[in-house]
Short mmCIF file of C-alpha atoms in Angstrom, two decimals:
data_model
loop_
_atom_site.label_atom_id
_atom_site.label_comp_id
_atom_site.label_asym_id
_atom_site.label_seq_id
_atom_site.Cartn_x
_atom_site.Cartn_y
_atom_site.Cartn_z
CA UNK M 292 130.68 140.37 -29.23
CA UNK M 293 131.49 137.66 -31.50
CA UNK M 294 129.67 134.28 -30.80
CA UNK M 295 132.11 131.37 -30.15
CA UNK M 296 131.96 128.26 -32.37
CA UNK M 297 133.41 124.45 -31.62
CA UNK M 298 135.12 122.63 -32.35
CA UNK M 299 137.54 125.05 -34.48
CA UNK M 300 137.78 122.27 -36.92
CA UNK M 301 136.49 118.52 -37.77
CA UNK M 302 136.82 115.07 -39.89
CA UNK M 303 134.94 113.05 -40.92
CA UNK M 304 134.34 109.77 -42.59
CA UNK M 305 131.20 109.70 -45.09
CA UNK M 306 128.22 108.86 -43.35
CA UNK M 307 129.51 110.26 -39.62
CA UNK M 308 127.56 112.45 -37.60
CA UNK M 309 128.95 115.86 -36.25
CA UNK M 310 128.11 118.37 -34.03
CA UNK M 311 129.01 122.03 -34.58
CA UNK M 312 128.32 124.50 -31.79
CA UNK M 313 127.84 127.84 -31.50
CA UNK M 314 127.55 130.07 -28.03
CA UNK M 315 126.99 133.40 -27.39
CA UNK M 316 127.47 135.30 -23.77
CA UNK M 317 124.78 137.57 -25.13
CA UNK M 318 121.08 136.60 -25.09
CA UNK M 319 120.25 135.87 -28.75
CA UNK M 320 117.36 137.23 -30.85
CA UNK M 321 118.23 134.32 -33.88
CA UNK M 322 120.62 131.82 -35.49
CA UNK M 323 121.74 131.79 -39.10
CA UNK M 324 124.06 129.52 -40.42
CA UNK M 325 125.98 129.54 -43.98
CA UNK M 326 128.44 127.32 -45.14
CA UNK M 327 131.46 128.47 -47.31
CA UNK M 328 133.27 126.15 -49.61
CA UNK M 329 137.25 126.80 -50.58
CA UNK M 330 137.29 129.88 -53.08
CA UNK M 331 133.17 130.04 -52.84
CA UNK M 332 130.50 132.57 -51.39
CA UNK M 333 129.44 131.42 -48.21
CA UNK M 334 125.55 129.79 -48.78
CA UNK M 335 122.99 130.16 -46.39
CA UNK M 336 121.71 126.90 -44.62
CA UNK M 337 118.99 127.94 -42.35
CA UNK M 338 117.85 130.77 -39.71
CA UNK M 339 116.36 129.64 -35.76
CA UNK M 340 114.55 132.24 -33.79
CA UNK M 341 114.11 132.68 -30.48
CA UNK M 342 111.57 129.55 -29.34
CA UNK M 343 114.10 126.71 -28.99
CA UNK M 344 112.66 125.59 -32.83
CA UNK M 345 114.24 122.95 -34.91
CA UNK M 346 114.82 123.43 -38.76
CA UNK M 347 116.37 121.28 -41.43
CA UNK M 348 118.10 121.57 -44.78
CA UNK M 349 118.87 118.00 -46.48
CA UNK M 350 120.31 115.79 -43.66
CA UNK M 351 121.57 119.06 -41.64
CA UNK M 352 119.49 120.47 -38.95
CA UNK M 353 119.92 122.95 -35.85
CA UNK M 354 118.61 124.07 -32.81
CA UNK M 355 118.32 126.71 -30.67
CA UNK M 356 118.68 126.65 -26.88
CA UNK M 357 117.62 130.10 -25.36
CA UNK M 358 118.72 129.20 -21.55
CA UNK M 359 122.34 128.60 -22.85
CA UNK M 360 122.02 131.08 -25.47
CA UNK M 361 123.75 128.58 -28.34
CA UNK M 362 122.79 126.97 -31.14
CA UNK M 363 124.00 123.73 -32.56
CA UNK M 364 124.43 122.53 -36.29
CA UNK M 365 124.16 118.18 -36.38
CA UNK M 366 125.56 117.22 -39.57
CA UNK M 367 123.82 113.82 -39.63
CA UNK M 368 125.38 110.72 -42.56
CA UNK M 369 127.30 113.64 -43.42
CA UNK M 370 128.37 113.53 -47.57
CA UNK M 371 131.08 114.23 -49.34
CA UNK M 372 129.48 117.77 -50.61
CA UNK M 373 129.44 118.38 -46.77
CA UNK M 374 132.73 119.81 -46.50
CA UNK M 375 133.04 123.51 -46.06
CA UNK M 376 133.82 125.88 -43.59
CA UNK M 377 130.31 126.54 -41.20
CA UNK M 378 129.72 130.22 -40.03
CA UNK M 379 127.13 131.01 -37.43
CA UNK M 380 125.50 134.09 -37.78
CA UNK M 381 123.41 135.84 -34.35
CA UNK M 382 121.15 139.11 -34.16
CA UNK M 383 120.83 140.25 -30.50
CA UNK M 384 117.53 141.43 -31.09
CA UNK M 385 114.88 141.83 -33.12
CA UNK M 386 115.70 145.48 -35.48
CA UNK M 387 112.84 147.41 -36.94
CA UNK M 388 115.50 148.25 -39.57
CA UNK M 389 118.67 146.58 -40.59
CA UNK M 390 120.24 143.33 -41.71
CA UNK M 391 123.56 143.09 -39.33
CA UNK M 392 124.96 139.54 -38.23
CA UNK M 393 127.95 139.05 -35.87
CA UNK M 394 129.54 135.78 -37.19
CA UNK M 395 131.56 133.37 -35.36
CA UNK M 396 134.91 132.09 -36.34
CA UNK M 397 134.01 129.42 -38.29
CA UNK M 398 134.08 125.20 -38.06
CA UNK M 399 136.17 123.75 -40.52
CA UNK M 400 134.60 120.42 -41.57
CA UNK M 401 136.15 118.17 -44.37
CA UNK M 402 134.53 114.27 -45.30
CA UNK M 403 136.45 111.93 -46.37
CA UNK M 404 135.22 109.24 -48.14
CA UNK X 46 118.09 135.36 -62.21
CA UNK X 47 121.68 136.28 -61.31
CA UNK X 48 122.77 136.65 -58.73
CA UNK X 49 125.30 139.15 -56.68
CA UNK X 50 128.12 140.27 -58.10
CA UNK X 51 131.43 141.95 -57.37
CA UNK X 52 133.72 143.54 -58.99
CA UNK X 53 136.95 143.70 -59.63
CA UNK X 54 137.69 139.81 -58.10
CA UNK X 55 141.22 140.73 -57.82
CA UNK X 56 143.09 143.32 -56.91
CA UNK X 57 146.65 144.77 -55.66
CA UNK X 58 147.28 148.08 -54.19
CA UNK X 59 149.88 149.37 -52.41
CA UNK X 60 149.81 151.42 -48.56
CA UNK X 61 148.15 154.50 -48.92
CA UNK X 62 146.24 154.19 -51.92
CA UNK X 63 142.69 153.80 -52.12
CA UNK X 64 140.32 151.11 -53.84
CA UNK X 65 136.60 151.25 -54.71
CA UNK X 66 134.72 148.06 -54.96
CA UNK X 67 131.46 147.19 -56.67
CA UNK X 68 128.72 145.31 -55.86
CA UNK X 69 125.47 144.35 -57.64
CA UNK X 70 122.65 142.88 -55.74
CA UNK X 71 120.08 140.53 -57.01
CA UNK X 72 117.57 142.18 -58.55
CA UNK X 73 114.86 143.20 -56.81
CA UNK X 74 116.75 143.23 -53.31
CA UNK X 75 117.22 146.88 -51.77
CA UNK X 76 119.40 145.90 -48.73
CA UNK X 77 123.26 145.27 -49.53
CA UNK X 78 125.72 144.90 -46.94
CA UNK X 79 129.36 143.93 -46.92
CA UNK X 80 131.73 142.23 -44.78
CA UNK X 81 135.21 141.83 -44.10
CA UNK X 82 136.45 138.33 -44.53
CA UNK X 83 139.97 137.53 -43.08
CA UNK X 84 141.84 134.46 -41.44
CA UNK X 85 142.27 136.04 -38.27
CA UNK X 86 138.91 137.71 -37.66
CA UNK X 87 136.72 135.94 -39.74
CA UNK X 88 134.00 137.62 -41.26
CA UNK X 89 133.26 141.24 -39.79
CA UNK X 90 130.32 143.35 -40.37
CA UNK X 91 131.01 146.04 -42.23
CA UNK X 92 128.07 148.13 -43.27
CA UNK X 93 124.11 147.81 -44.75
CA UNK X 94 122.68 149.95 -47.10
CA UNK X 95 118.42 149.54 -47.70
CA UNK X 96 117.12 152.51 -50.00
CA UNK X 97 120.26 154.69 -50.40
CA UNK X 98 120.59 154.91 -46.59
CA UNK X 99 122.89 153.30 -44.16
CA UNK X 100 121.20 151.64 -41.46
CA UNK X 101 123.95 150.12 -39.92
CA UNK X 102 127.71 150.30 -39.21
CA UNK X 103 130.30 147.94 -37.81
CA UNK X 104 133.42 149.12 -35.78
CA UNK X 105 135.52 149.85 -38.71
CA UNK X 106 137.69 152.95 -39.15
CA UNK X 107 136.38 156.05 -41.17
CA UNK X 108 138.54 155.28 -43.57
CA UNK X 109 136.28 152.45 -44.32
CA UNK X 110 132.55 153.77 -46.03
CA UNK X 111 130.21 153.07 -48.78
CA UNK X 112 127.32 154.27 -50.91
CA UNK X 113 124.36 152.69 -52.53
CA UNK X 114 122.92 153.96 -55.83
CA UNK X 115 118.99 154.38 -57.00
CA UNK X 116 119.20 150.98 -58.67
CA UNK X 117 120.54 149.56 -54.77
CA UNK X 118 124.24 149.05 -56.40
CA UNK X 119 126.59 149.35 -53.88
CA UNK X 120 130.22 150.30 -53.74
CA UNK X 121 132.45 150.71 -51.18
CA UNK X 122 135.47 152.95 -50.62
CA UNK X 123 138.91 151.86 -48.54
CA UNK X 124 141.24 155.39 -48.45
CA UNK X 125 144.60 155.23 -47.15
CA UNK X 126 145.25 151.57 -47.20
CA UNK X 127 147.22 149.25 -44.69
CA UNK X 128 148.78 146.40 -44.90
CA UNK X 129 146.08 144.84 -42.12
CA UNK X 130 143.53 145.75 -45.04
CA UNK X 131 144.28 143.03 -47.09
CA UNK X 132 141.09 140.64 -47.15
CA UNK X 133 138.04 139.04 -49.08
CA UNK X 134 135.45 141.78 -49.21
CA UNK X 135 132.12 140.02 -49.39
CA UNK X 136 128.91 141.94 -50.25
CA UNK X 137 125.49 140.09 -49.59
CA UNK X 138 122.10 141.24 -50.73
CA UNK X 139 118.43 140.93 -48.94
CA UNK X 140 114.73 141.08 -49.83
CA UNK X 141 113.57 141.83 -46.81
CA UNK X 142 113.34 145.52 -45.01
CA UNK X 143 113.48 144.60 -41.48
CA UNK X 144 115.65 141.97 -39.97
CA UNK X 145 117.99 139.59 -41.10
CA UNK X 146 116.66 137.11 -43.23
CA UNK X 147 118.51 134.78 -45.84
CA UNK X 148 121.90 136.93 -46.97
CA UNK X 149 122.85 135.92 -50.64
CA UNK X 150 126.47 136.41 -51.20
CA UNK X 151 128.73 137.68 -53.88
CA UNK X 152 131.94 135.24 -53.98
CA UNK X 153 133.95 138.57 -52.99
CA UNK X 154 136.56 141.06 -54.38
CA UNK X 155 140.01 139.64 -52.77
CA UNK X 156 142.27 143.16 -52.24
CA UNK X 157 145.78 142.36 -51.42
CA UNK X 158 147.85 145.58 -49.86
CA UNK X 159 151.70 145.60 -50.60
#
Protein backbone atom coordinates (compact mmCIF):
# COMPACT_ATOMS: atom_id res chain seq x y z
CA UNK A 1 0.00 0.00 0.00
CA UNK A 2 1.24 3.28 -0.91
CA UNK A 3 2.69 5.40 2.02
CA UNK A 4 0.88 8.77 2.48
CA UNK A 5 2.88 12.03 2.28
CA UNK A 6 1.88 15.78 3.72
CA UNK A 7 1.34 18.24 3.07
CA UNK A 8 0.49 17.56 -0.81
CA UNK A 9 2.29 20.72 -1.52
CA UNK A 10 4.38 23.76 0.17
CA UNK A 11 6.01 27.48 -0.05
CA UNK A 12 8.39 28.80 1.06
CA UNK A 13 10.41 31.89 1.57
CA UNK A 14 14.39 31.35 1.43
CA UNK A 15 15.66 30.52 4.64
CA UNK A 16 12.10 28.85 6.08
CA UNK A 17 11.95 25.65 7.63
CA UNK A 18 9.52 22.83 6.41
CA UNK A 19 8.36 19.73 7.38
CA UNK A 20 7.47 16.95 4.92
CA UNK A 21 5.84 13.81 6.25
CA UNK A 22 5.50 10.58 5.28
CA UNK A 23 3.18 7.63 7.00
CA UNK A 24 2.68 4.30 6.31
CA UNK A 25 -0.27 1.91 7.88
CA UNK A 26 2.27 -0.82 7.32
CA UNK A 27 5.20 -1.40 9.72
CA UNK A 28 8.26 -0.17 7.80
CA UNK A 29 11.58 -1.97 7.20
CA UNK A 30 13.29 1.69 5.79
CA UNK A 31 12.89 5.24 4.44
CA UNK A 32 14.35 6.58 1.22
CA UNK A 33 13.78 9.83 0.01
CA UNK A 34 14.60 11.44 -3.60
CA UNK A 35 13.81 14.65 -4.79
CA UNK A 36 12.73 15.33 -8.46
CA UNK A 37 13.18 18.67 -10.09
CA UNK A 38 10.69 19.87 -13.18
CA UNK A 39 11.78 17.77 -16.36
CA UNK A 40 14.72 15.97 -14.08
CA UNK A 41 15.43 12.33 -12.71
CA UNK A 42 14.39 12.15 -9.34
CA UNK A 43 17.94 12.23 -6.99
CA UNK A 44 18.29 10.33 -4.06
CA UNK A 45 18.64 12.28 -0.67
CA UNK A 46 19.08 9.74 1.97
CA UNK A 47 17.83 6.13 3.27
CA UNK A 48 16.62 5.59 7.43
CA UNK A 49 16.34 2.09 8.70
CA UNK A 50 14.50 0.71 11.16
CA UNK A 51 16.17 2.22 14.69
CA UNK A 52 14.47 5.65 14.84
CA UNK A 53 18.18 7.02 13.28
CA UNK A 54 18.70 10.50 12.07
CA UNK A 55 20.64 11.24 8.74
CA UNK A 56 21.50 14.41 6.91
CA UNK A 57 22.28 15.66 3.42
CA UNK A 58 23.32 19.54 3.32
CA UNK A 59 20.78 21.37 5.58
CA UNK A 60 18.04 18.46 4.97
CA UNK A 61 17.69 15.73 7.43
CA UNK A 62 15.01 12.93 8.39
CA UNK A 63 13.90 10.68 10.82
CA UNK A 64 12.35 7.69 11.39
CA UNK A 65 9.68 6.94 13.99
CA UNK A 66 8.98 3.10 14.17
CA UNK A 67 5.86 3.38 16.76
CA UNK A 68 4.04 5.64 14.16
CA UNK A 69 5.58 3.96 11.34
CA UNK A 70 6.47 7.56 9.42
CA UNK A 71 9.23 9.31 8.57
CA UNK A 72 9.72 13.01 8.30
CA UNK A 73 11.94 15.16 5.87
CA UNK A 74 12.87 18.95 7.84
CA UNK A 75 13.99 21.13 5.18
CA UNK A 76 15.86 23.48 7.53
CA UNK A 77 17.02 27.57 5.91
CA UNK A 78 15.67 25.93 3.00
CA UNK A 79 17.52 27.47 -0.55
CA UNK A 80 16.49 28.33 -3.57
CA UNK A 81 17.97 24.88 -5.19
CA UNK A 82 15.46 23.38 -2.63
CA UNK A 83 12.58 23.31 -4.78
CA UNK A 84 11.50 20.04 -6.23
CA UNK A 85 8.97 17.63 -5.87
CA UNK A 86 10.01 15.10 -2.55
CA UNK A 87 9.15 11.31 -2.98
CA UNK A 88 9.33 8.96 -0.06
CA UNK A 89 10.31 5.68 -0.79
CA UNK A 90 9.45 2.47 2.06
CA UNK A 91 10.53 -1.36 1.97
CA UNK A 92 8.27 -3.40 4.32
CA UNK A 93 10.96 -5.59 5.11
CA UNK A 94 14.19 -6.47 4.86
CA UNK A 95 14.52 -8.81 1.11
CA UNK A 96 17.32 -11.27 0.73
CA UNK A 97 16.85 -10.33 -2.97
CA UNK A 98 15.35 -7.37 -4.66
CA UNK A 99 15.38 -3.59 -4.89
CA UNK A 100 11.39 -2.69 -4.81
CA UNK A 101 10.18 0.74 -3.20
CA UNK A 102 6.49 1.75 -2.84
CA UNK A 103 6.63 5.60 -3.23
CA UNK A 104 4.30 8.07 -1.91
CA UNK A 105 2.59 10.75 -3.84
CA UNK A 106 4.92 13.25 -3.62
CA UNK A 107 5.37 16.97 -1.67
CA UNK A 108 5.57 19.68 -3.94
CA UNK A 109 7.94 22.28 -2.43
CA UNK A 110 8.89 25.58 -4.32
CA UNK A 111 11.31 28.63 -2.46
CA UNK A 112 10.89 31.72 -3.24
CA UNK A 113 13.36 34.07 -2.71
CA UNK B 1 31.27 7.72 -15.29
CA UNK B 2 27.84 8.07 -16.92
CA UNK B 3 25.32 7.52 -15.77
CA UNK B 4 21.72 5.78 -16.70
CA UNK B 5 20.32 6.23 -19.70
CA UNK B 6 17.10 5.84 -21.64
CA UNK B 7 16.16 5.72 -24.72
CA UNK B 8 14.09 6.98 -26.96
CA UNK B 9 13.16 10.34 -24.55
CA UNK B 10 10.17 10.82 -26.60
CA UNK B 11 7.78 9.02 -28.05
CA UNK B 12 4.07 8.82 -29.64
CA UNK B 13 2.15 5.76 -30.34
CA UNK B 14 -1.14 5.18 -30.96
CA UNK B 15 -3.85 2.38 -29.00
CA UNK B 16 -2.85 -0.91 -29.73
CA UNK B 17 0.56 -0.63 -30.78
CA UNK B 18 3.43 -1.62 -28.88
CA UNK B 19 6.73 0.28 -27.73
CA UNK B 20 10.07 -1.07 -26.45
CA UNK B 21 12.14 1.09 -24.27
CA UNK B 22 15.83 1.03 -23.41
CA UNK B 23 17.68 1.43 -20.57
CA UNK B 24 21.41 1.47 -19.73
CA UNK B 25 22.55 1.21 -16.22
CA UNK B 26 25.67 2.61 -14.78
CA UNK B 27 28.30 0.55 -15.30
CA UNK B 28 29.08 -1.83 -13.04
CA UNK B 29 25.41 -2.00 -11.49
CA UNK B 30 23.52 -5.43 -12.20
CA UNK B 31 20.09 -4.47 -10.70
CA UNK B 32 17.78 -2.21 -13.05
CA UNK B 33 14.33 -1.58 -12.28
CA UNK B 34 11.71 0.70 -13.77
CA UNK B 35 8.82 2.59 -12.72
CA UNK B 36 5.81 4.13 -13.89
CA UNK B 37 5.68 7.83 -13.34
CA UNK B 38 2.22 9.55 -13.79
CA UNK B 39 0.23 12.59 -12.24
CA UNK B 40 -2.35 10.57 -10.84
CA UNK B 41 -0.45 7.63 -9.34
CA UNK B 42 2.80 8.87 -8.95
CA UNK B 43 5.56 6.70 -9.35
CA UNK B 44 4.64 2.84 -9.45
CA UNK B 45 6.90 -0.03 -9.24
CA UNK B 46 7.16 -1.70 -12.13
CA UNK B 47 9.72 -4.44 -12.24
CA UNK B 48 13.70 -5.32 -11.10
CA UNK B 49 15.96 -7.19 -12.99
CA UNK B 50 19.62 -8.33 -11.00
CA UNK B 51 21.61 -10.90 -13.29
CA UNK B 52 19.16 -11.53 -16.18
CA UNK B 53 16.45 -12.53 -13.67
CA UNK B 54 13.41 -10.82 -12.41
CA UNK B 55 13.23 -10.66 -8.83
CA UNK B 56 10.39 -8.63 -8.49
CA UNK B 57 7.08 -7.50 -10.03
CA UNK B 58 4.58 -4.75 -9.35
CA UNK B 59 0.76 -5.10 -10.02
CA UNK B 60 0.92 -4.20 -13.59
CA UNK B 61 -0.91 -6.00 -16.40
CA UNK B 62 0.88 -8.76 -18.53
CA UNK B 63 0.90 -6.65 -21.09
CA UNK B 64 3.52 -4.83 -19.22
CA UNK B 65 7.23 -7.02 -19.07
CA UNK B 66 10.85 -6.63 -19.55
CA UNK B 67 14.21 -8.29 -20.10
CA UNK B 68 17.72 -7.63 -19.04
CA UNK B 69 20.72 -8.50 -21.24
CA UNK B 70 24.37 -10.11 -20.20
CA UNK B 71 25.79 -6.60 -20.06
CA UNK B 72 22.51 -5.78 -17.30
CA UNK B 73 20.84 -3.49 -20.22
CA UNK B 74 17.40 -3.47 -19.75
CA UNK B 75 14.43 -2.94 -21.97
CA UNK B 76 11.04 -3.08 -21.46
CA UNK B 77 8.06 -4.03 -23.61
CA UNK B 78 4.31 -2.25 -23.43
CA UNK B 79 1.95 -4.50 -26.13
CA UNK B 80 -1.39 -3.37 -26.87
CA UNK B 81 -1.30 0.14 -25.67
CA UNK B 82 -4.02 2.35 -23.87
CA UNK B 83 -4.64 5.53 -23.61
CA UNK B 84 -4.13 5.18 -19.48
CA UNK B 85 -0.48 4.11 -20.66
CA UNK B 86 0.68 7.32 -21.38
CA UNK B 87 3.49 8.22 -18.70
CA UNK B 88 7.27 8.94 -17.81
CA UNK B 89 8.90 5.53 -17.73
CA UNK B 90 11.80 5.85 -15.34
CA UNK B 91 14.47 3.11 -15.11
CA UNK B 92 16.92 3.26 -12.01
CA UNK B 93 20.04 1.22 -11.57
CA UNK B 94 21.71 -0.38 -8.18
CA UNK B 95 25.06 -1.73 -6.95
CA UNK B 96 23.90 -3.58 -4.46
CA UNK B 97 22.36 -7.40 -4.62
CA UNK B 98 20.15 -7.40 -1.71
CA UNK B 99 17.96 -4.59 -0.61
CA UNK B 100 17.27 -1.30 -1.64
CA UNK B 101 20.01 0.92 -1.42
CA UNK B 102 20.62 4.35 -3.30
CA UNK B 103 18.45 4.03 -6.84
CA UNK B 104 20.22 6.21 -9.59
CA UNK B 105 17.76 7.31 -12.12
CA UNK B 106 17.57 7.73 -15.82
CA UNK B 107 15.58 11.16 -16.52
CA UNK B 108 12.92 8.74 -18.30
CA UNK B 109 11.46 7.88 -21.77
CA UNK B 110 8.03 10.08 -21.80
CA UNK B 111 5.46 7.70 -24.13
CA UNK B 112 2.40 9.57 -25.04
CA UNK B 113 -0.65 7.13 -26.39
CA UNK B 114 -3.10 8.78 -28.97
Amino acid sequence: QQPVQSPQAVILREGEDAVINCSSSKALYSVHWYRQKHGEAPVFLMILLKGGEQKGHEKISASFNEKKQQSSLYLTASQLSYSGTYFCGTEISPQAAGNKLTFGGGTRVLVKP
Amino acid sequence: KAGVTQTPRYLIKTRGQQVTLSCSPISGHRSVSWYQQTPGQGLQFLFEYFSETQRNKGNFPGRFSGRQFSNSRSEMNVSTLELGDSALYLCASNSRGSNTGELFFGEGSRLTVL
